mmCIF file of C-alpha atoms in Angstrom:
data_model
loop_
_atom_site.group_PDB
_atom_site.id
_atom_site.type_symbol
_atom_site.label_atom_id
_atom_site.label_comp_id
_atom_site.label_asym_id
_atom_site.label_seq_id
_atom_site.Cartn_x
_atom_site.Cartn_y
_atom_site.Cartn_z
ATOM 1 C CA UNK A 255 0.102 -0.199 0.091
ATOM 2 C CA UNK A 256 2.895 2.507 1.254
ATOM 3 C CA UNK A 257 3.711 1.660 -2.587
ATOM 4 C CA UNK A 258 1.265 2.827 -3.834
ATOM 5 C CA UNK A 259 0.888 5.718 -2.225
ATOM 6 C CA UNK A 260 4.386 6.391 -3.103
ATOM 7 C CA UNK A 261 3.593 6.336 -7.208
ATOM 8 C CA UNK A 262 0.806 8.874 -7.172
ATOM 9 C CA UNK A 263 2.919 11.502 -5.642
ATOM 10 C CA UNK A 264 3.247 13.919 -7.974
ATOM 11 C CA UNK A 265 4.826 17.647 -8.209
ATOM 12 C CA UNK A 266 2.550 19.204 -10.350
ATOM 13 C CA UNK A 267 -1.352 18.407 -10.671
ATOM 14 C CA UNK A 268 -3.759 20.149 -13.210
ATOM 15 C CA UNK A 269 -6.993 20.046 -11.393
ATOM 16 C CA UNK A 270 -9.286 18.465 -12.943
ATOM 17 C CA UNK A 271 -11.567 19.350 -14.641
ATOM 18 C CA UNK A 272 -10.846 22.973 -13.685
ATOM 19 C CA UNK A 273 -11.974 23.770 -10.680
ATOM 20 C CA UNK A 274 -15.520 22.599 -10.457
ATOM 21 C CA UNK A 275 -16.424 21.741 -6.925
ATOM 22 C CA UNK A 276 -16.783 17.972 -7.139
ATOM 23 C CA UNK A 277 -12.553 17.428 -7.805
ATOM 24 C CA UNK A 278 -10.817 16.987 -6.391
ATOM 25 C CA UNK A 279 -11.712 14.459 -3.063
ATOM 26 C CA UNK A 280 -9.483 15.193 -0.110
ATOM 27 C CA UNK A 281 -8.854 11.757 -0.119
ATOM 28 C CA UNK A 282 -6.536 12.186 -3.526
ATOM 29 C CA UNK A 283 -5.035 15.166 -2.213
ATOM 30 C CA UNK A 284 -3.913 13.255 0.225
ATOM 31 C CA UNK A 285 -2.785 10.561 -1.745
ATOM 32 C CA UNK A 286 -1.099 12.495 -4.688
ATOM 33 C CA UNK A 287 -0.177 15.145 -2.406
ATOM 34 C CA UNK A 288 1.090 17.620 -4.928
ATOM 35 C CA UNK A 289 3.767 20.595 -4.252
ATOM 36 C CA UNK A 290 1.910 22.942 -7.221
ATOM 37 C CA UNK A 291 -1.580 22.615 -8.721
ATOM 38 C CA UNK A 292 -2.242 24.639 -11.733
ATOM 39 C CA UNK A 293 -6.285 25.505 -12.463
ATOM 40 C CA UNK A 294 -6.256 26.089 -15.873
ATOM 41 C CA UNK A 295 -9.503 27.743 -16.685
ATOM 42 C CA UNK A 296 -10.882 31.121 -19.070
ATOM 43 C CA UNK A 297 -10.388 34.637 -18.045
ATOM 44 C CA UNK A 298 -13.964 35.485 -16.146
ATOM 45 C CA UNK A 299 -15.346 31.739 -16.297
ATOM 46 C CA UNK A 300 -19.002 32.437 -17.294
ATOM 47 C CA UNK A 301 -18.890 28.653 -15.506
ATOM 48 C CA UNK A 302 -17.809 30.209 -12.255
ATOM 49 C CA UNK A 303 -14.569 28.170 -12.383
ATOM 50 C CA UNK A 304 -12.520 27.702 -10.383
ATOM 51 C CA UNK A 305 -15.095 27.143 -7.530
ATOM 52 C CA UNK A 306 -14.323 28.986 -4.162
ATOM 53 C CA UNK A 307 -14.194 26.035 -2.269
ATOM 54 C CA UNK A 308 -11.988 23.974 -4.160
ATOM 55 C CA UNK A 309 -9.167 26.628 -4.556
ATOM 56 C CA UNK A 310 -9.593 26.911 -0.449
ATOM 57 C CA UNK A 311 -9.152 23.103 -0.180
ATOM 58 C CA UNK A 312 -5.537 23.636 -1.630
ATOM 59 C CA UNK A 313 -4.909 26.484 0.595
ATOM 60 C CA UNK A 314 -5.911 24.676 3.735
ATOM 61 C CA UNK A 315 -3.064 22.302 2.601
ATOM 62 C CA UNK A 316 -0.356 24.832 2.197
ATOM 63 C CA UNK A 317 -0.318 24.466 -2.149
ATOM 64 C CA UNK A 318 0.739 26.811 -4.022
ATOM 65 C CA UNK A 319 -2.421 27.290 -6.853
ATOM 66 C CA UNK A 320 -1.014 28.638 -10.472
ATOM 67 C CA UNK A 321 -4.324 29.687 -12.082
ATOM 68 C CA UNK A 322 -3.557 30.433 -16.318
ATOM 69 C CA UNK A 323 -6.642 32.922 -15.537
ATOM 70 C CA UNK A 324 -3.946 35.364 -13.908
ATOM 71 C CA UNK A 325 -0.948 33.582 -14.338
ATOM 72 C CA UNK A 326 -1.180 33.006 -18.537
ATOM 73 C CA UNK A 327 1.277 30.395 -19.439
ATOM 74 C CA UNK A 328 3.135 29.071 -16.876
ATOM 75 C CA UNK A 329 6.462 26.592 -17.174
ATOM 76 C CA UNK A 330 7.825 24.324 -13.944
ATOM 77 C CA UNK A 331 11.335 25.452 -12.989
ATOM 78 C CA UNK A 332 13.822 23.418 -10.690
ATOM 79 C CA UNK A 333 10.281 23.272 -8.215
ATOM 80 C CA UNK A 334 9.399 26.607 -8.322
ATOM 81 C CA UNK A 335 6.127 27.262 -10.804
ATOM 82 C CA UNK A 336 6.955 31.010 -13.059
ATOM 83 C CA UNK A 337 4.597 32.218 -14.421
ATOM 84 C CA UNK A 338 5.122 34.306 -17.970
ATOM 85 C CA UNK A 339 2.715 37.074 -17.493
ATOM 86 C CA UNK A 340 4.475 37.869 -14.179
ATOM 87 C CA UNK A 341 8.161 37.370 -15.401
ATOM 88 C CA UNK A 342 7.781 39.774 -18.845
ATOM 89 C CA UNK A 343 4.542 41.699 -17.764
ATOM 90 C CA UNK A 344 3.923 44.626 -20.763
ATOM 91 C CA UNK A 345 2.202 47.561 -19.775
ATOM 92 C CA UNK A 346 -0.903 46.555 -21.409
ATOM 93 C CA UNK A 347 -1.935 43.549 -19.307
ATOM 94 C CA UNK A 348 -4.444 43.561 -16.956
ATOM 95 C CA UNK A 349 -3.363 42.534 -13.364
ATOM 96 C CA UNK A 350 -5.736 40.803 -11.224
ATOM 97 C CA UNK A 351 -6.764 42.694 -7.649
ATOM 98 C CA UNK A 352 -4.987 39.640 -5.805
ATOM 99 C CA UNK A 353 -2.234 39.446 -8.242
ATOM 100 C CA UNK A 354 1.027 40.564 -6.356
ATOM 101 C CA UNK A 355 3.275 42.945 -8.560
ATOM 102 C CA UNK A 356 6.208 40.800 -7.478
ATOM 103 C CA UNK A 357 7.604 37.920 -7.232
ATOM 104 C CA UNK A 358 7.326 36.625 -10.406
ATOM 105 C CA UNK A 359 7.728 33.338 -8.953
ATOM 106 C CA UNK A 360 4.951 30.826 -6.602
ATOM 107 C CA UNK A 361 8.026 28.801 -5.478
ATOM 108 C CA UNK A 362 9.687 27.714 -4.213
ATOM 109 C CA UNK A 363 7.660 25.420 -3.386
ATOM 110 C CA UNK A 364 8.361 23.377 -0.235
ATOM 111 C CA UNK A 365 9.143 19.450 -0.762
ATOM 112 C CA UNK A 366 6.869 16.833 0.864
#
């Protein structure tokens, strides 16, 4: 059982489907134990994704969340998630109210 659980652990978890209320379960998060969660969602999603309780579920576990509607393109680089939109900001790009001006990295992400 420990071997199976270790096989599930991942550094990056792409949240399935994009932050709907039913995903993921607490048991799944405990098994995968991601270092960062990525939510791929459109800007101003008419479906209300990601659901606030889903984002809170990650926050309660101390898992940083990268959102494509805030971050744009991103990359995993040596233990940290980097947002292209923040690294290469243009004057015409929208900045979300909760998006910090700095730093450009979500990490370093703590080891599990």
